């Protein structure tokens, strides 16, 4: 991707020196990630149409800094027709995410592409993509907009998705399972429109649930 010689050449051409301050280091890393993305898409043989579709779906669920969280990643997989069809598949994907992600629980686009390739190579069976993109992922423990045939199966799969999200956040932030699962259930309960986001009023409701009264 970048040899010591090409690195030295880049530094000399771009900065006219071989030492970097922090701002210059950030510029270098931006260039490096662009090269990494170009190299990865070339070696993994994603065609232009695939990349455009994946990029559009990824941006649909971006949070901040062009990244997606664990629930956004599940939506990303679902909308691309790569949602594992059973709990074992979700467990395998969860391990893949924990191997690929960096600090924190969010994924960059190139990491999502790497995971897609790993998932495609794993020989899993997938659920069909939803009829309506951007549909909520979990509503009261049930996967939305997916007809799996039986309510019990849908509820079991919804629980598996809940465990997926909680486990990744728990490991990323070194919190207890009880803390994360409690907060996740409070968030889900107060996300009244099942959008996957909470507005200011819903956030205030959560804080009141936790015992914090708003000041007048």
Short mmCIF file of N, CA and C in Angstrom, two decimals, residues 6-183:
data_model
loop_
_atom_site.label_atom_id
_atom_site.label_comp_id
_atom_site.label_asym_id
_atom_site.label_seq_id
_atom_site.Cartn_x
_atom_site.Cartn_y
_atom_site.Cartn_z
N UNK A 6 8.02 5.24 -0.81
CA UNK A 6 6.92 6.09 -1.28
C UNK A 6 6.44 7.02 -0.17
N UNK A 7 6.54 6.56 1.09
CA UNK A 7 6.17 7.41 2.21
C UNK A 7 7.10 8.62 2.30
N UNK A 8 8.40 8.36 2.17
CA UNK A 8 9.37 9.45 2.21
C UNK A 8 9.16 10.41 1.04
N UNK A 9 8.86 9.84 -0.14
CA UNK A 9 8.62 10.66 -1.32
C UNK A 9 7.39 11.53 -1.13
N UNK A 10 6.33 10.95 -0.54
CA UNK A 10 5.11 11.71 -0.30
C UNK A 10 5.36 12.86 0.67
N UNK A 11 6.09 12.58 1.75
CA UNK A 11 6.38 13.63 2.73
C UNK A 11 7.18 14.76 2.10
N UNK A 12 8.17 14.39 1.30
CA UNK A 12 9.01 15.41 0.67
C UNK A 12 8.20 16.24 -0.32
N UNK A 13 7.35 15.57 -1.12
CA UNK A 13 6.56 16.27 -2.14
C UNK A 13 5.48 17.15 -1.51
N UNK A 14 4.83 16.64 -0.48
CA UNK A 14 3.69 17.36 0.10
C UNK A 14 4.11 18.41 1.13
N UNK A 15 5.10 18.06 1.96
CA UNK A 15 5.45 18.95 3.06
C UNK A 15 6.86 19.54 2.95
N UNK A 16 7.63 19.06 1.97
CA UNK A 16 9.02 19.51 1.77
C UNK A 16 9.89 19.26 3.00
N UNK A 17 9.57 18.20 3.72
CA UNK A 17 10.37 17.81 4.89
C UNK A 17 10.02 16.38 5.26
N UNK A 18 10.72 15.82 6.22
CA UNK A 18 10.47 14.42 6.60
C UNK A 18 10.01 14.30 8.04
N UNK A 19 9.62 15.41 8.67
CA UNK A 19 9.00 15.38 9.99
C UNK A 19 7.64 16.05 9.90
N UNK A 20 6.72 15.64 10.78
CA UNK A 20 5.35 16.14 10.72
C UNK A 20 4.89 16.63 12.09
N UNK A 21 4.15 17.74 12.10
CA UNK A 21 3.44 18.09 13.31
C UNK A 21 2.07 17.38 13.27
N UNK A 22 1.23 17.59 14.29
CA UNK A 22 0.00 16.82 14.37
C UNK A 22 -0.95 17.12 13.21
N UNK A 23 -1.08 18.41 12.85
CA UNK A 23 -1.97 18.77 11.74
C UNK A 23 -1.51 18.10 10.45
N UNK A 24 -0.20 18.09 10.22
CA UNK A 24 0.34 17.46 9.01
C UNK A 24 0.15 15.95 9.05
N UNK A 25 0.28 15.38 10.25
CA UNK A 25 0.05 13.95 10.40
C UNK A 25 -1.39 13.59 10.03
N UNK A 26 -2.37 14.47 10.43
CA UNK A 26 -3.77 14.23 10.08
C UNK A 26 -3.98 14.28 8.57
N UNK A 27 -3.30 15.21 7.89
CA UNK A 27 -3.38 15.29 6.43
C UNK A 27 -2.81 14.01 5.81
N UNK A 28 -1.69 13.53 6.36
CA UNK A 28 -1.08 12.30 5.85
C UNK A 28 -2.01 11.12 6.02
N UNK A 29 -2.65 11.00 7.21
CA UNK A 29 -3.54 9.87 7.45
C UNK A 29 -4.76 9.91 6.55
N UNK A 30 -5.26 11.11 6.25
CA UNK A 30 -6.39 11.22 5.33
C UNK A 30 -5.99 10.68 3.96
N UNK A 31 -4.78 11.04 3.50
CA UNK A 31 -4.28 10.54 2.23
C UNK A 31 -4.10 9.02 2.28
N UNK A 32 -3.57 8.51 3.40
CA UNK A 32 -3.34 7.08 3.55
C UNK A 32 -4.64 6.30 3.51
N UNK A 33 -5.69 6.80 4.21
CA UNK A 33 -6.96 6.10 4.21
C UNK A 33 -7.59 6.08 2.82
N UNK A 34 -7.37 7.16 2.05
CA UNK A 34 -7.88 7.19 0.68
C UNK A 34 -7.17 6.11 -0.16
N UNK A 35 -5.86 5.98 0.02
CA UNK A 35 -5.11 4.93 -0.69
C UNK A 35 -5.57 3.54 -0.24
N UNK A 36 -5.79 3.39 1.07
CA UNK A 36 -6.25 2.11 1.60
C UNK A 36 -7.58 1.72 0.98
N UNK A 37 -8.50 2.71 0.89
CA UNK A 37 -9.81 2.45 0.30
C UNK A 37 -9.68 2.03 -1.16
N UNK A 38 -8.85 2.75 -1.94
CA UNK A 38 -8.65 2.42 -3.35
C UNK A 38 -8.07 1.02 -3.50
N UNK A 39 -7.07 0.70 -2.66
CA UNK A 39 -6.44 -0.62 -2.74
C UNK A 39 -7.42 -1.72 -2.35
N UNK A 40 -8.19 -1.46 -1.31
CA UNK A 40 -9.11 -2.48 -0.83
C UNK A 40 -10.21 -2.78 -1.85
N UNK A 41 -10.79 -1.73 -2.42
CA UNK A 41 -11.86 -1.94 -3.39
C UNK A 41 -11.32 -2.64 -4.64
N UNK A 42 -10.07 -2.38 -4.97
CA UNK A 42 -9.45 -3.03 -6.13
C UNK A 42 -9.24 -4.52 -5.87
N UNK A 43 -8.68 -4.85 -4.71
CA UNK A 43 -8.36 -6.25 -4.42
C UNK A 43 -9.61 -7.08 -4.12
N UNK A 44 -10.66 -6.44 -3.57
CA UNK A 44 -11.87 -7.18 -3.24
C UNK A 44 -12.86 -7.26 -4.39
N UNK A 45 -12.53 -6.56 -5.48
CA UNK A 45 -13.32 -6.63 -6.71
C UNK A 45 -14.77 -6.19 -6.54
N UNK A 46 -15.00 -5.16 -5.75
CA UNK A 46 -16.32 -4.53 -5.73
C UNK A 46 -16.44 -3.68 -6.99
N UNK A 47 -17.52 -3.83 -7.74
CA UNK A 47 -17.66 -2.99 -8.93
C UNK A 47 -18.25 -1.63 -8.54
N UNK A 48 -18.27 -0.72 -9.50
CA UNK A 48 -18.68 0.65 -9.22
C UNK A 48 -20.12 0.71 -8.72
N UNK A 49 -21.02 -0.07 -9.35
CA UNK A 49 -22.42 -0.06 -8.94
C UNK A 49 -22.58 -0.57 -7.50
N UNK A 50 -21.83 -1.63 -7.14
CA UNK A 50 -21.87 -2.16 -5.77
C UNK A 50 -21.43 -1.09 -4.77
N UNK A 51 -20.32 -0.42 -5.08
CA UNK A 51 -19.77 0.59 -4.17
C UNK A 51 -20.73 1.76 -3.99
N UNK A 52 -21.37 2.17 -5.09
CA UNK A 52 -22.31 3.29 -4.99
C UNK A 52 -23.50 2.91 -4.11
N UNK A 53 -24.00 1.68 -4.28
CA UNK A 53 -25.12 1.24 -3.46
C UNK A 53 -24.71 1.13 -1.99
N UNK A 54 -23.54 0.52 -1.74
CA UNK A 54 -23.07 0.35 -0.36
C UNK A 54 -22.82 1.70 0.30
N UNK A 55 -22.25 2.63 -0.45
CA UNK A 55 -21.98 3.96 0.09
C UNK A 55 -23.28 4.68 0.44
N UNK A 56 -24.28 4.57 -0.42
CA UNK A 56 -25.56 5.24 -0.17
C UNK A 56 -26.24 4.67 1.07
N UNK A 57 -26.21 3.34 1.22
CA UNK A 57 -26.83 2.72 2.39
C UNK A 57 -26.05 3.07 3.65
N UNK A 58 -24.71 3.08 3.55
CA UNK A 58 -23.87 3.42 4.70
C UNK A 58 -24.19 4.84 5.19
N UNK A 59 -24.27 5.78 4.25
CA UNK A 59 -24.53 7.18 4.61
C UNK A 59 -25.91 7.35 5.24
N UNK A 60 -26.82 6.45 4.89
CA UNK A 60 -28.18 6.50 5.45
C UNK A 60 -28.14 6.37 6.97
N UNK A 61 -27.17 5.62 7.48
CA UNK A 61 -27.12 5.34 8.91
C UNK A 61 -25.89 5.92 9.60
N UNK A 62 -25.20 6.84 8.94
CA UNK A 62 -24.04 7.49 9.55
C UNK A 62 -24.46 8.28 10.78
N UNK A 63 -23.59 8.27 11.77
CA UNK A 63 -23.82 9.10 12.94
C UNK A 63 -22.95 10.34 12.81
N UNK A 64 -21.82 10.36 13.48
CA UNK A 64 -20.90 11.48 13.34
C UNK A 64 -19.58 10.96 12.76
N UNK A 65 -18.83 11.88 12.14
CA UNK A 65 -17.52 11.56 11.58
C UNK A 65 -17.59 10.44 10.53
N UNK A 66 -18.71 10.36 9.80
CA UNK A 66 -18.85 9.36 8.73
C UNK A 66 -18.64 7.94 9.22
N UNK A 67 -19.23 7.61 10.34
CA UNK A 67 -19.16 6.26 10.88
C UNK A 67 -20.57 5.78 11.22
N UNK A 68 -20.70 4.46 11.43
CA UNK A 68 -21.96 3.90 11.89
C UNK A 68 -21.72 3.07 13.14
N UNK A 69 -22.73 3.05 14.01
CA UNK A 69 -22.66 2.25 15.22
C UNK A 69 -23.16 0.84 14.96
N UNK A 70 -23.19 -0.01 16.00
CA UNK A 70 -23.58 -1.42 15.81
C UNK A 70 -25.00 -1.61 15.29
N UNK A 71 -25.96 -0.80 15.78
CA UNK A 71 -27.32 -0.95 15.28
C UNK A 71 -27.41 -0.45 13.84
N UNK A 72 -26.69 0.64 13.55
CA UNK A 72 -26.63 1.13 12.17
C UNK A 72 -26.01 0.11 11.24
N UNK A 73 -25.01 -0.63 11.74
CA UNK A 73 -24.38 -1.66 10.91
C UNK A 73 -25.36 -2.79 10.61
N UNK A 74 -26.17 -3.16 11.60
CA UNK A 74 -27.18 -4.20 11.34
C UNK A 74 -28.18 -3.72 10.29
N UNK A 75 -28.57 -2.46 10.37
CA UNK A 75 -29.47 -1.91 9.35
C UNK A 75 -28.80 -1.90 7.98
N UNK A 76 -27.52 -1.56 7.97
CA UNK A 76 -26.72 -1.58 6.74
C UNK A 76 -26.74 -2.97 6.11
N UNK A 77 -26.49 -4.00 6.93
CA UNK A 77 -26.53 -5.38 6.43
C UNK A 77 -27.93 -5.75 5.94
N UNK A 78 -28.94 -5.37 6.73
CA UNK A 78 -30.32 -5.72 6.38
C UNK A 78 -30.71 -5.13 5.03
N UNK A 79 -30.41 -3.83 4.83
CA UNK A 79 -30.83 -3.17 3.60
C UNK A 79 -30.08 -3.69 2.37
N UNK A 80 -28.88 -4.26 2.59
CA UNK A 80 -28.12 -4.84 1.48
C UNK A 80 -28.43 -6.33 1.29
N UNK A 81 -29.35 -6.87 2.09
CA UNK A 81 -29.68 -8.29 1.97
C UNK A 81 -28.62 -9.20 2.55
N UNK A 82 -27.83 -8.69 3.52
CA UNK A 82 -26.77 -9.49 4.15
C UNK A 82 -27.06 -9.76 5.63
N UNK A 83 -28.29 -9.58 6.06
CA UNK A 83 -28.62 -9.86 7.46
C UNK A 83 -28.64 -11.37 7.68
N UNK A 84 -27.77 -11.89 8.58
CA UNK A 84 -27.77 -13.34 8.83
C UNK A 84 -29.16 -13.82 9.23
N UNK A 85 -29.49 -15.02 8.80
CA UNK A 85 -30.85 -15.53 8.98
C UNK A 85 -31.07 -16.23 10.31
N UNK A 86 -30.04 -16.34 11.15
CA UNK A 86 -30.23 -17.02 12.43
C UNK A 86 -29.29 -16.44 13.48
N UNK A 87 -29.49 -16.89 14.71
CA UNK A 87 -28.70 -16.37 15.84
C UNK A 87 -27.23 -16.72 15.70
N UNK A 88 -26.93 -17.91 15.18
CA UNK A 88 -25.53 -18.31 15.03
C UNK A 88 -24.82 -17.38 14.05
N UNK A 89 -25.50 -17.02 12.97
CA UNK A 89 -24.91 -16.10 12.01
C UNK A 89 -24.65 -14.74 12.62
N UNK A 90 -25.60 -14.26 13.42
CA UNK A 90 -25.40 -12.98 14.12
C UNK A 90 -24.22 -13.04 15.08
N UNK A 91 -24.09 -14.18 15.76
CA UNK A 91 -22.97 -14.34 16.69
C UNK A 91 -21.64 -14.28 15.94
N UNK A 92 -21.58 -14.93 14.78
CA UNK A 92 -20.34 -14.91 13.99
C UNK A 92 -20.03 -13.50 13.49
N UNK A 93 -21.05 -12.78 13.07
CA UNK A 93 -20.83 -11.40 12.61
C UNK A 93 -20.38 -10.53 13.78
N UNK A 94 -20.93 -10.75 14.94
CA UNK A 94 -20.55 -9.98 16.12
C UNK A 94 -19.06 -10.15 16.41
N UNK A 95 -18.55 -11.38 16.31
CA UNK A 95 -17.12 -11.62 16.52
C UNK A 95 -16.30 -10.93 15.44
N UNK A 96 -16.78 -10.94 14.20
CA UNK A 96 -16.07 -10.25 13.12
C UNK A 96 -15.96 -8.76 13.39
N UNK A 97 -17.07 -8.16 13.85
CA UNK A 97 -17.08 -6.73 14.13
C UNK A 97 -16.08 -6.39 15.23
N UNK A 98 -16.04 -7.20 16.27
CA UNK A 98 -15.11 -6.94 17.38
C UNK A 98 -13.65 -7.12 16.95
N UNK A 99 -13.41 -7.92 15.92
CA UNK A 99 -12.06 -8.08 15.39
C UNK A 99 -11.65 -6.90 14.51
N UNK A 100 -12.60 -6.35 13.76
CA UNK A 100 -12.27 -5.33 12.74
C UNK A 100 -12.31 -3.92 13.30
N UNK A 101 -13.26 -3.64 14.20
CA UNK A 101 -13.43 -2.25 14.66
C UNK A 101 -12.21 -1.81 15.45
N UNK A 102 -12.00 -0.47 15.46
CA UNK A 102 -10.95 0.12 16.26
C UNK A 102 -11.48 0.47 17.64
N UNK A 103 -10.87 1.49 18.29
CA UNK A 103 -11.39 1.95 19.58
C UNK A 103 -12.83 2.45 19.42
N UNK A 104 -13.65 2.27 20.44
CA UNK A 104 -15.04 2.67 20.34
C UNK A 104 -15.84 1.60 19.63
N UNK A 105 -17.11 1.89 19.37
CA UNK A 105 -17.99 0.88 18.78
C UNK A 105 -18.41 1.24 17.36
N UNK A 106 -17.83 2.28 16.77
CA UNK A 106 -18.26 2.72 15.45
C UNK A 106 -17.35 2.18 14.36
N UNK A 107 -17.90 2.08 13.15
CA UNK A 107 -17.19 1.53 12.00
C UNK A 107 -17.10 2.56 10.89
N UNK A 108 -15.93 2.66 10.25
CA UNK A 108 -15.78 3.48 9.06
C UNK A 108 -16.22 2.66 7.85
N UNK A 109 -16.39 3.36 6.72
CA UNK A 109 -16.90 2.69 5.52
C UNK A 109 -15.96 1.57 5.06
N UNK A 110 -14.66 1.82 5.09
CA UNK A 110 -13.72 0.78 4.63
C UNK A 110 -13.79 -0.44 5.55
N UNK A 111 -14.05 -0.23 6.84
CA UNK A 111 -14.20 -1.37 7.76
C UNK A 111 -15.50 -2.12 7.47
N UNK A 112 -16.55 -1.38 7.13
CA UNK A 112 -17.81 -2.03 6.76
C UNK A 112 -17.64 -2.88 5.50
N UNK A 113 -16.85 -2.37 4.53
CA UNK A 113 -16.58 -3.14 3.32
C UNK A 113 -15.81 -4.42 3.64
N UNK A 114 -14.84 -4.29 4.52
CA UNK A 114 -14.04 -5.46 4.91
C UNK A 114 -14.94 -6.51 5.56
N UNK A 115 -15.86 -6.05 6.39
CA UNK A 115 -16.78 -6.98 7.05
C UNK A 115 -17.74 -7.62 6.05
N UNK A 116 -18.20 -6.84 5.07
CA UNK A 116 -19.07 -7.41 4.04
C UNK A 116 -18.38 -8.56 3.32
N UNK A 117 -17.11 -8.35 3.00
CA UNK A 117 -16.37 -9.41 2.30
C UNK A 117 -16.22 -10.63 3.18
N UNK A 118 -15.92 -10.44 4.46
CA UNK A 118 -15.80 -11.57 5.38
C UNK A 118 -17.13 -12.31 5.52
N UNK A 119 -18.21 -11.56 5.59
CA UNK A 119 -19.54 -12.17 5.71
C UNK A 119 -19.89 -12.94 4.46
N UNK A 120 -19.57 -12.37 3.29
CA UNK A 120 -19.85 -13.07 2.02
C UNK A 120 -19.06 -14.37 1.92
N UNK A 121 -17.86 -14.38 2.50
CA UNK A 121 -17.00 -15.57 2.41
C UNK A 121 -17.34 -16.63 3.45
N UNK A 122 -18.21 -16.26 4.41
CA UNK A 122 -18.49 -17.17 5.52
C UNK A 122 -19.56 -18.21 5.20
N UNK A 123 -20.21 -18.10 4.04
CA UNK A 123 -21.20 -19.09 3.64
C UNK A 123 -22.47 -19.08 4.47
N UNK A 124 -22.88 -17.90 4.94
CA UNK A 124 -24.10 -17.81 5.74
C UNK A 124 -25.33 -17.71 4.84
N UNK A 125 -26.49 -17.99 5.42
CA UNK A 125 -27.75 -17.71 4.74
C UNK A 125 -28.27 -16.38 5.25
N UNK A 126 -28.93 -15.61 4.36
CA UNK A 126 -29.35 -14.26 4.69
C UNK A 126 -30.86 -14.10 4.58
N UNK A 127 -31.38 -13.13 5.33
CA UNK A 127 -32.77 -12.74 5.19
C UNK A 127 -32.91 -11.83 3.98
N UNK A 128 -34.08 -11.80 3.36
CA UNK A 128 -34.28 -10.88 2.23
C UNK A 128 -34.26 -9.44 2.72
N UNK A 129 -33.86 -8.49 1.86
CA UNK A 129 -33.88 -7.08 2.26
C UNK A 129 -35.30 -6.61 2.52
N UNK A 130 -35.48 -5.56 3.31
CA UNK A 130 -36.84 -5.09 3.65
C UNK A 130 -37.53 -4.47 2.45
N UNK A 131 -38.84 -4.46 2.50
CA UNK A 131 -39.63 -3.83 1.45
C UNK A 131 -39.42 -2.32 1.49
N UNK A 132 -39.33 -1.77 2.71
CA UNK A 132 -39.17 -0.33 2.90
C UNK A 132 -37.81 -0.07 3.52
N UNK A 133 -36.83 0.50 2.79
CA UNK A 133 -35.55 0.84 3.39
C UNK A 133 -35.73 1.84 4.53
N UNK A 134 -34.78 1.84 5.43
CA UNK A 134 -34.76 2.75 6.58
C UNK A 134 -35.83 2.41 7.61
N UNK A 135 -36.48 1.25 7.47
CA UNK A 135 -37.45 0.85 8.49
C UNK A 135 -36.74 0.63 9.82
N UNK A 136 -37.44 0.82 10.95
CA UNK A 136 -36.82 0.56 12.26
C UNK A 136 -36.31 -0.87 12.32
N UNK A 137 -35.25 -1.07 13.10
CA UNK A 137 -34.67 -2.41 13.20
C UNK A 137 -35.37 -3.26 14.25
N UNK A 138 -35.55 -2.69 15.42
CA UNK A 138 -36.14 -3.44 16.53
C UNK A 138 -37.29 -2.64 17.12
N UNK A 139 -38.45 -3.25 17.24
CA UNK A 139 -39.60 -2.60 17.88
C UNK A 139 -40.18 -3.58 18.88
N UNK A 140 -39.95 -3.29 20.16
CA UNK A 140 -40.43 -4.17 21.23
C UNK A 140 -39.93 -5.61 21.04
N UNK A 141 -38.66 -5.73 20.65
CA UNK A 141 -38.05 -7.05 20.53
C UNK A 141 -38.34 -7.76 19.24
N UNK A 142 -39.05 -7.13 18.32
CA UNK A 142 -39.40 -7.78 17.06
C UNK A 142 -38.72 -7.06 15.90
N UNK A 143 -38.16 -7.83 14.97
CA UNK A 143 -37.56 -7.23 13.79
C UNK A 143 -38.67 -6.66 12.92
N UNK A 144 -38.54 -5.39 12.56
CA UNK A 144 -39.59 -4.73 11.80
C UNK A 144 -39.44 -4.98 10.30
N UNK A 145 -40.56 -5.05 9.63
CA UNK A 145 -40.62 -5.14 8.17
C UNK A 145 -39.95 -6.39 7.62
N UNK A 146 -39.88 -7.44 8.42
CA UNK A 146 -39.40 -8.73 7.92
C UNK A 146 -40.42 -9.79 8.32
N UNK A 147 -40.91 -10.50 7.36
CA UNK A 147 -41.88 -11.56 7.64
C UNK A 147 -41.13 -12.88 7.74
N UNK A 148 -40.85 -13.32 8.95
CA UNK A 148 -40.11 -14.57 9.16
C UNK A 148 -41.05 -15.75 9.37
N UNK A 149 -42.34 -15.51 9.25
CA UNK A 149 -43.28 -16.62 9.28
C UNK A 149 -43.97 -16.82 10.60
N UNK A 150 -43.24 -16.66 11.71
CA UNK A 150 -43.85 -16.87 13.01
C UNK A 150 -43.42 -15.77 13.96
N UNK A 151 -44.34 -15.30 14.78
CA UNK A 151 -44.04 -14.22 15.72
C UNK A 151 -42.93 -14.64 16.68
N UNK A 152 -42.94 -15.92 17.11
CA UNK A 152 -41.94 -16.39 18.06
C UNK A 152 -40.54 -16.29 17.46
N UNK A 153 -40.41 -16.63 16.16
CA UNK A 153 -39.11 -16.55 15.49
C UNK A 153 -38.67 -15.10 15.39
N UNK A 154 -39.62 -14.22 15.05
CA UNK A 154 -39.29 -12.80 14.93
C UNK A 154 -38.82 -12.24 16.27
N UNK A 155 -39.49 -12.62 17.36
CA UNK A 155 -39.11 -12.14 18.67
C UNK A 155 -37.73 -12.67 19.07
N UNK A 156 -37.46 -13.93 18.75
CA UNK A 156 -36.16 -14.51 19.06
C UNK A 156 -35.06 -13.81 18.27
N UNK A 157 -35.34 -13.49 17.02
CA UNK A 157 -34.34 -12.82 16.20
C UNK A 157 -34.14 -11.39 16.68
N UNK A 158 -35.21 -10.74 17.09
CA UNK A 158 -35.10 -9.40 17.65
C UNK A 158 -34.23 -9.40 18.90
N UNK A 159 -34.37 -10.42 19.74
CA UNK A 159 -33.55 -10.55 20.93
C UNK A 159 -32.08 -10.75 20.55
N UNK A 160 -31.81 -11.52 19.50
CA UNK A 160 -30.44 -11.74 19.05
C UNK A 160 -29.81 -10.43 18.56
N UNK A 161 -30.59 -9.60 17.87
CA UNK A 161 -30.08 -8.30 17.42
C UNK A 161 -29.80 -7.39 18.62
N UNK A 162 -30.67 -7.45 19.61
CA UNK A 162 -30.45 -6.67 20.83
C UNK A 162 -29.14 -7.09 21.49
N UNK A 163 -28.89 -8.39 21.59
CA UNK A 163 -27.65 -8.88 22.19
C UNK A 163 -26.43 -8.45 21.38
N UNK A 164 -26.57 -8.43 20.04
CA UNK A 164 -25.49 -8.00 19.15
C UNK A 164 -25.05 -6.58 19.50
N UNK A 165 -26.02 -5.67 19.57
CA UNK A 165 -25.73 -4.25 19.84
C UNK A 165 -25.14 -4.09 21.23
N UNK A 166 -25.74 -4.72 22.22
CA UNK A 166 -25.31 -4.57 23.61
C UNK A 166 -23.89 -5.09 23.80
N UNK A 167 -23.57 -6.24 23.21
CA UNK A 167 -22.25 -6.84 23.39
C UNK A 167 -21.15 -5.95 22.83
N UNK A 168 -21.36 -5.37 21.65
CA UNK A 168 -20.33 -4.53 21.04
C UNK A 168 -20.11 -3.26 21.85
N UNK A 169 -21.19 -2.62 22.30
CA UNK A 169 -21.06 -1.40 23.10
C UNK A 169 -20.41 -1.73 24.45
N UNK A 170 -20.79 -2.85 25.03
CA UNK A 170 -20.25 -3.27 26.32
C UNK A 170 -18.73 -3.43 26.24
N UNK A 171 -18.24 -4.09 25.19
CA UNK A 171 -16.81 -4.30 25.04
C UNK A 171 -16.07 -3.02 24.67
N UNK A 172 -16.71 -2.17 23.84
CA UNK A 172 -16.06 -0.96 23.38
C UNK A 172 -15.84 0.04 24.51
N UNK A 173 -16.79 0.13 25.43
CA UNK A 173 -16.72 1.14 26.48
C UNK A 173 -16.46 0.55 27.86
N UNK A 174 -16.19 -0.75 27.93
CA UNK A 174 -15.84 -1.41 29.19
C UNK A 174 -16.91 -1.16 30.25
N UNK A 175 -18.17 -1.31 29.86
CA UNK A 175 -19.29 -1.18 30.79
C UNK A 175 -19.83 -2.57 31.12
N UNK A 176 -20.57 -2.66 32.20
CA UNK A 176 -21.16 -3.95 32.55
C UNK A 176 -22.33 -4.25 31.63
N UNK A 177 -22.63 -5.55 31.50
CA UNK A 177 -23.76 -5.96 30.67
C UNK A 177 -25.05 -5.38 31.22
N UNK A 178 -25.17 -5.33 32.54
CA UNK A 178 -26.38 -4.79 33.16
C UNK A 178 -26.56 -3.32 32.80
N UNK A 179 -25.48 -2.53 32.88
CA UNK A 179 -25.58 -1.10 32.57
C UNK A 179 -26.04 -0.88 31.13
N UNK A 180 -25.37 -1.56 30.19
CA UNK A 180 -25.67 -1.33 28.77
C UNK A 180 -27.06 -1.83 28.43
N UNK A 181 -27.43 -3.01 28.91
CA UNK A 181 -28.75 -3.57 28.58
C UNK A 181 -29.86 -2.71 29.18
N UNK A 182 -29.64 -2.17 30.40
CA UNK A 182 -30.64 -1.29 31.01
C UNK A 182 -30.82 -0.02 30.19
N UNK A 183 -29.71 0.60 29.79
CA UNK A 183 -29.78 1.82 29.00
C UNK A 183 -30.40 1.55 27.63
#
